Tab-separated table of C-alpha atoms and ligand atoms in Angstrom:
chain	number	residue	atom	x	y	z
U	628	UNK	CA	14.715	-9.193	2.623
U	629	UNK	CA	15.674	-5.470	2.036
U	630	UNK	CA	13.163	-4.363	4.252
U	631	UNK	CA	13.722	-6.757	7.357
U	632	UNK	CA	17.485	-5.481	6.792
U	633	UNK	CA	15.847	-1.910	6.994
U	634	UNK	CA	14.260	-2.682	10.208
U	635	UNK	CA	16.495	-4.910	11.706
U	636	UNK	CA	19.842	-4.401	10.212
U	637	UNK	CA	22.004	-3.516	13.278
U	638	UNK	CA	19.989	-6.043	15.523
U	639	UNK	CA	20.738	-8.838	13.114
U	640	UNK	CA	24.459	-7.652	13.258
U	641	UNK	CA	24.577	-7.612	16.872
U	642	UNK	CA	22.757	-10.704	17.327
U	643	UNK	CA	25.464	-12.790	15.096
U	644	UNK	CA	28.597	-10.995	17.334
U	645	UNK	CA	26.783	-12.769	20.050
U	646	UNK	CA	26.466	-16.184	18.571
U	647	UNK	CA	29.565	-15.806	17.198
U	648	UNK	CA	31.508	-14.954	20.569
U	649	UNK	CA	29.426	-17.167	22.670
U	650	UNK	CA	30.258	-20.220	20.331
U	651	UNK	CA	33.741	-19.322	20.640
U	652	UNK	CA	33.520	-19.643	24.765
U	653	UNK	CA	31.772	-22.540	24.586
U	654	UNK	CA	34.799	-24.093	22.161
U	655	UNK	CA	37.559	-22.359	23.115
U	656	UNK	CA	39.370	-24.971	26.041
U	657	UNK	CA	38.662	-24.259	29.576
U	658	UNK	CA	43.147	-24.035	29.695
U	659	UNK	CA	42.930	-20.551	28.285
U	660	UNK	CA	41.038	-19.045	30.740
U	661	UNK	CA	42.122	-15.480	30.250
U	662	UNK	CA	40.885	-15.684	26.288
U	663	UNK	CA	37.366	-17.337	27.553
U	664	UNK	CA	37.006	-14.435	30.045
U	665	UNK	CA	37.310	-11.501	27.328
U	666	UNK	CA	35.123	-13.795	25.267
U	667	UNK	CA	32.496	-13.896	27.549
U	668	UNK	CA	33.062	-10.261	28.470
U	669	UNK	CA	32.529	-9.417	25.179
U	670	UNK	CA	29.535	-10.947	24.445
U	671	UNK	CA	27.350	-9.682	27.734
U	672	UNK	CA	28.708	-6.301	26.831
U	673	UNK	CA	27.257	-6.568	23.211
U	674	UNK	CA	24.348	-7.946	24.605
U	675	UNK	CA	24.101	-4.915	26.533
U	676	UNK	CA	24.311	-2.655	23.644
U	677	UNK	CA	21.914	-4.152	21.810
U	678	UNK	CA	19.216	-4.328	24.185
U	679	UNK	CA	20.122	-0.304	24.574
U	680	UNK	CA	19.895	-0.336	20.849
U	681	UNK	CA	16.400	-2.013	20.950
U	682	UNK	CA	15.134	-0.050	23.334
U	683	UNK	CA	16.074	3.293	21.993
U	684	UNK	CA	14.720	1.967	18.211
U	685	UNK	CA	11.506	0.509	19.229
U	686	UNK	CA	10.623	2.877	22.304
U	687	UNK	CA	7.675	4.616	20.520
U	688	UNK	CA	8.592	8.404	19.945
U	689	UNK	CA	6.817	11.699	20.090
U	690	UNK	CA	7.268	14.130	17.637
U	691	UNK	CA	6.148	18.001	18.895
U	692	UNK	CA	2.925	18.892	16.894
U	693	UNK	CA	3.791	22.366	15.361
U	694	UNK	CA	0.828	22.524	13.516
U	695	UNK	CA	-1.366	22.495	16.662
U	696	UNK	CA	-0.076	26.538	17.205
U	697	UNK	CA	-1.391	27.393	13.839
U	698	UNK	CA	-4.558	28.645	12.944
U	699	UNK	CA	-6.037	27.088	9.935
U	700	UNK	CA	-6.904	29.766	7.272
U	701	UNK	CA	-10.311	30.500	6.640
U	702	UNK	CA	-10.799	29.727	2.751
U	703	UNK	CA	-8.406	26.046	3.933
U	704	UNK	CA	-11.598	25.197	6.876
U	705	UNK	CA	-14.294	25.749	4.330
U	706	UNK	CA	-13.205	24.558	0.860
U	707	UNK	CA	-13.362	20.977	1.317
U	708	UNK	CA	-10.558	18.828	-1.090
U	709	UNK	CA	-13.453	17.734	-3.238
U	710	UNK	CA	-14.661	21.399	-4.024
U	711	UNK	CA	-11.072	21.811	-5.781
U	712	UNK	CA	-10.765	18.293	-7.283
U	713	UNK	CA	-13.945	18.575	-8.381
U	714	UNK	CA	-13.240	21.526	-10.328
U	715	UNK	CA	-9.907	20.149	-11.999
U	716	UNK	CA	-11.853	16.900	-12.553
U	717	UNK	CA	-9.351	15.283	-10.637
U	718	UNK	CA	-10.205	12.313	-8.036
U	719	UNK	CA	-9.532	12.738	-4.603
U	720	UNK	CA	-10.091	9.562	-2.537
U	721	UNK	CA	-10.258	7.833	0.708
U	722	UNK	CA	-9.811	4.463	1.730
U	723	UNK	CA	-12.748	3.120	4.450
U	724	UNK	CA	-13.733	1.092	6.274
U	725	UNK	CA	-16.302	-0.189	8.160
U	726	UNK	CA	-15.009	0.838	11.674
U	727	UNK	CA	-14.503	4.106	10.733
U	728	UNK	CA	-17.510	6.512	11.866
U	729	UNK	CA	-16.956	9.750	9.914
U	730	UNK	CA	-18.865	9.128	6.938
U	731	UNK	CA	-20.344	12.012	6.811
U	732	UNK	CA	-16.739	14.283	6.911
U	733	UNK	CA	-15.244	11.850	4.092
U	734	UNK	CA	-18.279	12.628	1.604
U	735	UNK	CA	-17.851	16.080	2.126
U	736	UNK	CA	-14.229	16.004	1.453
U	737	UNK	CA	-13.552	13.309	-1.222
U	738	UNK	CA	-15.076	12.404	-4.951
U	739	UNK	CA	-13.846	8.690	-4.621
U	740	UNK	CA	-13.521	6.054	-2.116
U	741	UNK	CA	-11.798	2.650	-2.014
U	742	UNK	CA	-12.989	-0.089	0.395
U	743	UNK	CA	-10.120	-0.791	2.339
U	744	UNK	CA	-10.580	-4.427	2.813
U	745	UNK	CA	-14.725	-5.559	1.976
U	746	UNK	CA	-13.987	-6.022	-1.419
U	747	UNK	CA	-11.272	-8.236	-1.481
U	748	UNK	CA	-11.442	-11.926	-2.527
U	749	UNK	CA	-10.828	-12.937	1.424
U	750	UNK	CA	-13.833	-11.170	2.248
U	751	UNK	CA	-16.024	-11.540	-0.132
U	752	UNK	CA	-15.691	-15.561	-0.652
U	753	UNK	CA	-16.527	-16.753	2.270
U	754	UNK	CA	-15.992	-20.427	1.998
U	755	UNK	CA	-14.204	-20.647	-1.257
U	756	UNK	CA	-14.678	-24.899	-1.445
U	757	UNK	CA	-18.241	-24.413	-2.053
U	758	UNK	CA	-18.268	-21.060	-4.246
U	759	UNK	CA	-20.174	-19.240	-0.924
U	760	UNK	CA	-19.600	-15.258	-1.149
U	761	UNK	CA	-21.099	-12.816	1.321
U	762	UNK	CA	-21.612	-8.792	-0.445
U	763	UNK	CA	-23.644	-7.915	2.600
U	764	UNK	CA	-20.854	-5.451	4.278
U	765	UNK	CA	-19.702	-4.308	0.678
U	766	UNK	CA	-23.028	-3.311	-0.666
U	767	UNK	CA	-23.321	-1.145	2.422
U	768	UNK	CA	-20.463	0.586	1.323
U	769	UNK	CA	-21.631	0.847	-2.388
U	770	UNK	CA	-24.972	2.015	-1.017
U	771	UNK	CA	-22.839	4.922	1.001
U	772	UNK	CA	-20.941	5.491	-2.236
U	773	UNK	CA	-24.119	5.829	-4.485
U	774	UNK	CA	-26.274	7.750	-2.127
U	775	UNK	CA	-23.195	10.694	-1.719
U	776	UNK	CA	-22.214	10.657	-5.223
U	777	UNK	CA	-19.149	9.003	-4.520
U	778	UNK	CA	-17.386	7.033	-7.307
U	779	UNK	CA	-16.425	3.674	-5.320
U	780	UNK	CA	-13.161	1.832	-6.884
U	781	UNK	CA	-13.248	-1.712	-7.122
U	782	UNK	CA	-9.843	-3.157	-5.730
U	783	UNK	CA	-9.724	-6.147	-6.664
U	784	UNK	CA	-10.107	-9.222	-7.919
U	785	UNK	CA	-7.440	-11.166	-8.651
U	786	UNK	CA	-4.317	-10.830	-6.384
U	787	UNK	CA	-0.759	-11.978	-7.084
U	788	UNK	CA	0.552	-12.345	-3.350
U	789	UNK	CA	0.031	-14.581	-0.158
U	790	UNK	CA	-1.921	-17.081	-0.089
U	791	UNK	CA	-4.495	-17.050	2.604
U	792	UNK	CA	-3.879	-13.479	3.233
U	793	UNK	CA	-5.329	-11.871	0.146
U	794	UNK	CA	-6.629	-15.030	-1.992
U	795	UNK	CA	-8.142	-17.963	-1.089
U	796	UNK	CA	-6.016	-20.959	0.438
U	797	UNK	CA	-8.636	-23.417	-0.982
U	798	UNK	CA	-7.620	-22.231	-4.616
U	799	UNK	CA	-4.356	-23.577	-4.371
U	800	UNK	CA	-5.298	-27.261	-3.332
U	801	UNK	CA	-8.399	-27.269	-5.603
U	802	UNK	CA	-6.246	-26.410	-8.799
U	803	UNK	CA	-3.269	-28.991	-7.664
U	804	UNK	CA	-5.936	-31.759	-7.300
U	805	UNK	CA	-7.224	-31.160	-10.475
U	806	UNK	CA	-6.862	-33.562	-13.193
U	807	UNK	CA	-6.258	-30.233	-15.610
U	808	UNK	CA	-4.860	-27.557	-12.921
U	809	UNK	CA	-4.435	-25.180	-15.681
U	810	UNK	CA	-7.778	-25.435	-16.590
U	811	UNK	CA	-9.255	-25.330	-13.243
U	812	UNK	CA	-7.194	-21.737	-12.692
U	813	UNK	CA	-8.760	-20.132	-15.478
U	814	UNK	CA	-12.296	-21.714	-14.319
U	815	UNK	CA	-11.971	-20.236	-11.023
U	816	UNK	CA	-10.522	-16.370	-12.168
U	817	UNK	CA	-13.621	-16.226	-14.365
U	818	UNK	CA	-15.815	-18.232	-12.045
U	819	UNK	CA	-14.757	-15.368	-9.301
U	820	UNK	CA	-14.402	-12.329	-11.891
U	821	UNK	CA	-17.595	-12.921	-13.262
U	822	UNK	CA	-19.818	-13.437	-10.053
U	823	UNK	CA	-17.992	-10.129	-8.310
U	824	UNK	CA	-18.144	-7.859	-11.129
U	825	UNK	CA	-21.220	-9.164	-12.577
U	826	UNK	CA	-22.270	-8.472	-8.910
U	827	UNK	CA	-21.107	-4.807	-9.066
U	828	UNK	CA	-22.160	-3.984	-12.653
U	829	UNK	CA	-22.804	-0.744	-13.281
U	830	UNK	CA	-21.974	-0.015	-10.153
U	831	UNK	CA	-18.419	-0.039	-9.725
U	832	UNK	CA	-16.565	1.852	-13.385
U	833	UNK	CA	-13.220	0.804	-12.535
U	834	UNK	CA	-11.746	-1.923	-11.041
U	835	UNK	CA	-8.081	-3.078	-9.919
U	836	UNK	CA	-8.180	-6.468	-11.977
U	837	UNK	CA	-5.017	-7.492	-10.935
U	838	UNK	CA	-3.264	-6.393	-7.743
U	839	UNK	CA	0.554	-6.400	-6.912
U	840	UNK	CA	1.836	-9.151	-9.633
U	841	UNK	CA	5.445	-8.269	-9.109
U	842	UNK	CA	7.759	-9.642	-7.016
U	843	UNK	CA	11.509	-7.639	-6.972
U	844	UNK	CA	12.104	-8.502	-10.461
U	845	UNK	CA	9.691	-11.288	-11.912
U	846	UNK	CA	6.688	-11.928	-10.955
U	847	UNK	CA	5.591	-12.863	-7.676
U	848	UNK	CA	5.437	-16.801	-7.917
U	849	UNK	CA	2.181	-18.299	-7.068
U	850	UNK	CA	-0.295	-20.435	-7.921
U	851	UNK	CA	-1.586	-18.148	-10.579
U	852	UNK	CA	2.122	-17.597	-12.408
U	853	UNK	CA	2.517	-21.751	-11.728
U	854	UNK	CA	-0.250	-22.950	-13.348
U	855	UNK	CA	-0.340	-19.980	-16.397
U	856	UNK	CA	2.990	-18.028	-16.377
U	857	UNK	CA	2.304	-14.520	-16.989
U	858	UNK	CA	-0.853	-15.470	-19.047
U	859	UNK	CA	-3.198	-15.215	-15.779
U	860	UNK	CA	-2.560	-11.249	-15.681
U	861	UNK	CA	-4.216	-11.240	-19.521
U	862	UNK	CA	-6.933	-14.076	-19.049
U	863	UNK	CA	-8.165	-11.852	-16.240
U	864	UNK	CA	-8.095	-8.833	-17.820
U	865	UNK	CA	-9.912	-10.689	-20.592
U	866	UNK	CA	-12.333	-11.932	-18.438
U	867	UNK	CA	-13.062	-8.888	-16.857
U	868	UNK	CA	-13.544	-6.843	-20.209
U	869	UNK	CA	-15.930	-9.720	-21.753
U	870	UNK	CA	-18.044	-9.149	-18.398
U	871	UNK	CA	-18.127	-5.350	-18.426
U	872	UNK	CA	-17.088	-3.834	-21.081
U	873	UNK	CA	-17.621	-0.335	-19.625
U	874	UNK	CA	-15.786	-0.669	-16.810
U	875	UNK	CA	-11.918	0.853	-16.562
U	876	UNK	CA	-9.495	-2.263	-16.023
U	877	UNK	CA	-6.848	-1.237	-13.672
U	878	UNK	CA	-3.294	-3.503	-12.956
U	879	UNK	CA	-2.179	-1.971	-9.433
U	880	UNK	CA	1.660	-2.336	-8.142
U	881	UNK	CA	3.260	-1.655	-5.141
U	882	UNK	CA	6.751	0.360	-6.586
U	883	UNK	CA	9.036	1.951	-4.219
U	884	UNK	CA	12.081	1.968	-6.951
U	885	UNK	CA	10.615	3.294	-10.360
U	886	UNK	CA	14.303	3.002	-11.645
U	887	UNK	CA	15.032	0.079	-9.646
U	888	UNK	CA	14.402	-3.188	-10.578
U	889	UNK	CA	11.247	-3.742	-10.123
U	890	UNK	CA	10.136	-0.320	-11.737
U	891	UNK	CA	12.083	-1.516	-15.266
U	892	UNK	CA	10.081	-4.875	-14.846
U	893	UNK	CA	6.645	-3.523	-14.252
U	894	UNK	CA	7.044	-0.977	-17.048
U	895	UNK	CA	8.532	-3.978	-19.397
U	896	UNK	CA	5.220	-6.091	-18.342
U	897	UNK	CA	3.052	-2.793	-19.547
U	898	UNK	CA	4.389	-3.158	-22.862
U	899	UNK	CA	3.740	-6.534	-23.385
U	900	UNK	CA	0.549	-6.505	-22.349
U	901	UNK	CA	-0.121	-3.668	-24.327
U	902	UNK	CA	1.298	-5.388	-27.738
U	903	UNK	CA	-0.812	-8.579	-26.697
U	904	UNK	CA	-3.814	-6.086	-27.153
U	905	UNK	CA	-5.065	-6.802	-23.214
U	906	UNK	CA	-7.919	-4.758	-22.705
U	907	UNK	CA	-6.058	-2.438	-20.053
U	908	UNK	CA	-7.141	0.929	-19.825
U	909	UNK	CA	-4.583	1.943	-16.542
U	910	UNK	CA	-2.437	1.574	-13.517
U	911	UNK	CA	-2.657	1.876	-9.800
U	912	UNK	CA	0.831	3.067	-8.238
U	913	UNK	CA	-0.062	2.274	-4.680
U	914	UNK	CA	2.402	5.051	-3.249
U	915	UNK	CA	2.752	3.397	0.313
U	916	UNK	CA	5.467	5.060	1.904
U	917	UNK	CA	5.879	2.612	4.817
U	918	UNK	CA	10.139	1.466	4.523
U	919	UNK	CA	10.615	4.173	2.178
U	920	UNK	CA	10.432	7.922	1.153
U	921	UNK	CA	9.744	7.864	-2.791
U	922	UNK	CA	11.044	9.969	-4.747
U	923	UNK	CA	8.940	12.320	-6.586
U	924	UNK	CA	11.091	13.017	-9.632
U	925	UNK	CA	11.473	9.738	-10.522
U	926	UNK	CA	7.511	9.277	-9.922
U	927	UNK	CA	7.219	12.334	-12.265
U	928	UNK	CA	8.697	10.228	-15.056
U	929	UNK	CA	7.700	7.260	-14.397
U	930	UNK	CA	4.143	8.720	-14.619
U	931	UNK	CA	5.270	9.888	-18.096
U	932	UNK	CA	6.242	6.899	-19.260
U	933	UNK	CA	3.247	5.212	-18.243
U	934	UNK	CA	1.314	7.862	-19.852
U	935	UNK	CA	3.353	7.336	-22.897
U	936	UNK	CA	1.812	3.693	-23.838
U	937	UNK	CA	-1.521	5.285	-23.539
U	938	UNK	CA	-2.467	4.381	-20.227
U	939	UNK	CA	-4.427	6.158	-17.365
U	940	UNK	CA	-2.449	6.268	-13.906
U	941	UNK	CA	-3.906	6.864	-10.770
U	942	UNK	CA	-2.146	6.839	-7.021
U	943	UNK	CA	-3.918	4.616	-5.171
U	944	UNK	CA	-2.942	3.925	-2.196
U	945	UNK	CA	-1.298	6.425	-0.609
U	946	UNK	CA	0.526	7.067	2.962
U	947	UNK	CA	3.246	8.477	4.054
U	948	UNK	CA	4.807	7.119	7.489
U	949	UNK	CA	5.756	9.512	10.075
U	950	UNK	CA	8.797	7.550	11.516
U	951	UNK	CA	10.988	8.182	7.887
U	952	UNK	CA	11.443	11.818	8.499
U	953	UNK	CA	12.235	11.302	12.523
U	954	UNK	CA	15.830	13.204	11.153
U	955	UNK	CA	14.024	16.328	10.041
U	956	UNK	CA	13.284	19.386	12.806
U	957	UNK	CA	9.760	19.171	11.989
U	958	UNK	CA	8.854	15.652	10.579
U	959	UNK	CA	4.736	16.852	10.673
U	960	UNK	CA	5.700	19.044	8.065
U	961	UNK	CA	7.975	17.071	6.274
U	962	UNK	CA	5.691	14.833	5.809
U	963	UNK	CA	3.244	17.156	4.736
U	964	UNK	CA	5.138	18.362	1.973
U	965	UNK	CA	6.137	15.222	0.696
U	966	UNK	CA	2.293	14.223	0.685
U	967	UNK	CA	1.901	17.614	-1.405
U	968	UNK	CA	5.072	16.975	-4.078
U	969	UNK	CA	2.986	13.663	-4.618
U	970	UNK	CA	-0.301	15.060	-5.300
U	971	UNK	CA	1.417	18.005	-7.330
U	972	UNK	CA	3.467	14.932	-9.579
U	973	UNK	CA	0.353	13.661	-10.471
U	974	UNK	CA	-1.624	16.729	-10.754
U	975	UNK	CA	0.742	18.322	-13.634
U	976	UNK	CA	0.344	14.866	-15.829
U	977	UNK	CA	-2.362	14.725	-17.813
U	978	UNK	CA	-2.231	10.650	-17.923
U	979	UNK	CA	-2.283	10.899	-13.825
U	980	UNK	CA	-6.432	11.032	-12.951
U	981	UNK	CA	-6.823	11.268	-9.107
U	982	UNK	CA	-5.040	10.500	-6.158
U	983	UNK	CA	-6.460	8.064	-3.227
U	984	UNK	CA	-5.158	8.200	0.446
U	985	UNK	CA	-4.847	5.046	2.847
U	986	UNK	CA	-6.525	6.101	5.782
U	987	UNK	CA	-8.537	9.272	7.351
U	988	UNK	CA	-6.993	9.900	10.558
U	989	UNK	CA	-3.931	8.382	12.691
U	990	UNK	CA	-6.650	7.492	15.033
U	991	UNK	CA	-6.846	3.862	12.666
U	992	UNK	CA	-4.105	2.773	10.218
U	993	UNK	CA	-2.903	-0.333	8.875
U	994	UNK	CA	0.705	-0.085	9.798
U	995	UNK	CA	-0.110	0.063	13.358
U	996	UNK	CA	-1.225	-3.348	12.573
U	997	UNK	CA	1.371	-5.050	10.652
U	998	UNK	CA	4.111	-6.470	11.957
U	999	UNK	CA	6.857	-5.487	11.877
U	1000	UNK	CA	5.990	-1.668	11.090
U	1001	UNK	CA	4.122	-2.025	14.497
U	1002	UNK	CA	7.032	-2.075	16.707
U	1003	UNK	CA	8.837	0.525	15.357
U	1004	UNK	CA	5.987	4.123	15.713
U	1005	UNK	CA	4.902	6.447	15.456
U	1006	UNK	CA	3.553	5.417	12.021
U	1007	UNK	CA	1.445	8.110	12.097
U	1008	UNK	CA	0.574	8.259	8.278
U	1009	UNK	CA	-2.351	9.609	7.219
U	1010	UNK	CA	-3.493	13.423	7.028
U	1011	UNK	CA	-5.543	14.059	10.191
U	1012	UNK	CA	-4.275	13.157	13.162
U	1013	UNK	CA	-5.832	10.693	16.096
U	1014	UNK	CA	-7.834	14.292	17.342
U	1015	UNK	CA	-9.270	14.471	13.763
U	1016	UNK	CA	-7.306	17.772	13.616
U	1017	UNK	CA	-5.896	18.596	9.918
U	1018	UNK	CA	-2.024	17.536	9.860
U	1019	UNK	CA	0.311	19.753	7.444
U	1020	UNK	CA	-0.456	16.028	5.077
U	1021	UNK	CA	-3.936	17.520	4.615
U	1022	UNK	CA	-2.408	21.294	4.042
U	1023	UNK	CA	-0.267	19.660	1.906
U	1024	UNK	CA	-2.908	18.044	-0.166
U	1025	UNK	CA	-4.949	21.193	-0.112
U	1026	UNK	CA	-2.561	23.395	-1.563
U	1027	UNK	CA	-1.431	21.150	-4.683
U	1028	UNK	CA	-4.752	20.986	-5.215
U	1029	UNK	CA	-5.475	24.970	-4.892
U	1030	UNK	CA	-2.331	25.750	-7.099
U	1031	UNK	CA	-3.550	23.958	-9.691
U	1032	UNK	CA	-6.841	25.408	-10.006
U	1033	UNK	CA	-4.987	29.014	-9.867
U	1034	UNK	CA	-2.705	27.844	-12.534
U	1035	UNK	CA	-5.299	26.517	-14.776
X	1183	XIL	C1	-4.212	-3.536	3.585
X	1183	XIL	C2	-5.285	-2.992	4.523
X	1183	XIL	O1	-5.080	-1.611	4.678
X	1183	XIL	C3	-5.188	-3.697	5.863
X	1183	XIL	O2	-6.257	-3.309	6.706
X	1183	XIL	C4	-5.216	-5.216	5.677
X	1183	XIL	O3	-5.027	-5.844	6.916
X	1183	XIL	C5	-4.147	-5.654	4.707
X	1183	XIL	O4	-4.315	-4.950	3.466
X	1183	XIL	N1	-1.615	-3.072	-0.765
X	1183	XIL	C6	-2.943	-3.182	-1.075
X	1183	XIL	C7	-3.972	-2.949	-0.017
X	1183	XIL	O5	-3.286	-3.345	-2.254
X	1183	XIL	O6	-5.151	-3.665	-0.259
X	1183	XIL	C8	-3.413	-3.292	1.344
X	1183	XIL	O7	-4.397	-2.963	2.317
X	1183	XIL	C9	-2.121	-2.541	1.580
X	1183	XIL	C10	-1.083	-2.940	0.564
């Protein structure tokens, strides 16, 4: 709700001043004809306004590309990102995909790479009723990832959210019809958590076991938390640690407001889980900045914290959307330096072991895809631009990296 009042706050506003004053026409008797005239007046005239609104909000926008009248240092050109994470032992990753066709660039720049979509549930179980899975496209991509030396992270198996979108649909009618639906959930986690990672075994080290549980405050209610309450997040983690022992468990959130709510909650779940001895060995912050700028010093210590229960962290999924700095003179470098205070924040924690970015180049990215971030552009998010050329999000990148190799 907070973020459709992001995007569409003042339209929403608007939109009820026209219902509202329309209504009021249409009741108001026909006797008072001067009152029904302003009425009417009024509402064409915020209808106006609000399709100027519109149009200036969602009329994509153009931001002049500074960087382009730089020349990129030498020692920057040739000391790829992996060179310097490699170094601090640090992962630096990529998210890819299958339509992408720089392979070559992304194993010479990154130690780690997430598949951005082949190795989700929706992809991999292909007709969920019958149990039918299809690895062909993601052992292509673990092929890539072996053959370059690339560690591939495993994200993920079981998902908290949507229905359809990232699990199965079919899971939710086979576990109501069941005569035991409690039962039948825990058959299918381990059914499904035992065929993929048994499929990947040895393979893939460290997998996101669960994936965005949290709603704003509680969990995110779903088929999972109906059937076993927050028991599903530990039966899966269970499950996953009885059929690899070796490989890192990983519970991955989406947190935009580490003091907020939602932060406080996830934490609070951490603890639990932790004093219920679940074999977790660390957490994914996603770091999507799509509604929202984060902010870094509250990352810092939220990283702590996280560090504090004895747990790895890793950012996994990170972007950072053009459109939230539109305010600054130069939002190419603004964003740049916010991707840098990010990798920096997690560089200077010990508990914090690599960073992974959503996306190569703003050539292909997500948010151009999702509604309604695709109205509103540029996104723009990732840290070479549609030209492959190296953004100031690349720079930015580069030099946390360098600075902490100087200062070790
Ligand atoms: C996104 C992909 O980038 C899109 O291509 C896809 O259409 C939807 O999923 N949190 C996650 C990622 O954990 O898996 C999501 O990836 C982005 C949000």
């Amino acid at each position: 709700m907070e973020m459709i009042w992001q995007l569409f706050g003042v339209h929403i506003t608007l939109f009820l001043i026209i219902l509202i004053s329309f209504v009021s026409w249409l009741i108001i008797p026909r006797r008072f004809k001067k009152v029904r005239l302003y009425t009417i007046l009024g509402c064409c005239s915020v209808l106006i306004v609000s399709i100027l609104i519109g149009m200036y909000t969602y009329w994509p926008k153009e931001y002049e590309k500074d960087y382009l009248k730089k020349k990129i240092p030498s020692d920057i050109s040739n000391i790829p990102l992996k060179a310097l994470a490699d170094s601090l032992d640090f992962w630096i990753g990529m998210a890819i995909n299958p339509t992408y066709s720089e392979y070559d660039y992304i194993a010479s720049q990154f130690n780690s790479i997430t598949a951005e979509n082949h190795f989700k549930p929706g992809k991999l179980l292909k007709d969920a009723n019958n149990w039918n899975f299809d690895f062909s496209i993601a052992d292509s991509l673990m092929d890539y990832a072996i053959d370059n030396n690339l560690r591939m992270r495993g994200h993920t198996l079981i998902w908290g959210k949507f229905p359809g979108m990232t699990h199965p649909k079919a899971w939710i009618s086979m576990v109501k019809n069941a005569s035991d639906p409690k039962a039948e959930m825990e058959n299918i986690i381990k059914k499904y958590i035992e065929t993929v990672m048994g499929h990947f075994k040895g393979r893939v080290k460290n997998w996101d076991v669960v994936n965005e549980p949290m709603g704003r405050k509680v969990l995110f209610p779903s088929i999972f938390t109906e059937t076993m309450g927050e028991d599903y997040i530990d039966y899966s983690f269970k499950i996953a640690h009885e059929t690899d022992p070796d490989c890192e468990l990983i519970l991955n959130e989406a947190i935009g407001d580490y003091d907020g709510p939602q932060g406080r909650s996830f934490l609070s779940l951490l603890k639990r889980l932790i004093d219920r001895g679940v074999p977790i060995d660390g957490v994914g912050l996603q770091s999507h900045h799509i509604n929202q700028i984060h902010d870094v010093d509250k990352l810092k210590k939220y990283i702590r914290e996280i560090g504090k229960l004895g747990l790895t962290v890793e950012i996994t999924e990170l972007d950072v959307r053009l459109l939230l700095f539109k305010d600054h003179d130069d939002p190419y470098h603004a964003q740049g330096e916010q991707y840098y205070e990010i990798v920096k924040a997690c560089l200077e924690d010990s508990a914090c072991e690599g960073v992974t970015i959503w996306g190569l180049s703003d050539k292909i990215n997500w948010m151009d895809k999702i509604p309604p971030f695709q109205w509103k552009s540029p996104n723009a998010p990732n840290i070479l631009d549609e030209n492959m050329n190296m953004k100031p999000a690349y720079l930015g990148i580069w030099r946390a990296l360098k600075e902490n190799q100087l200062n070790k």
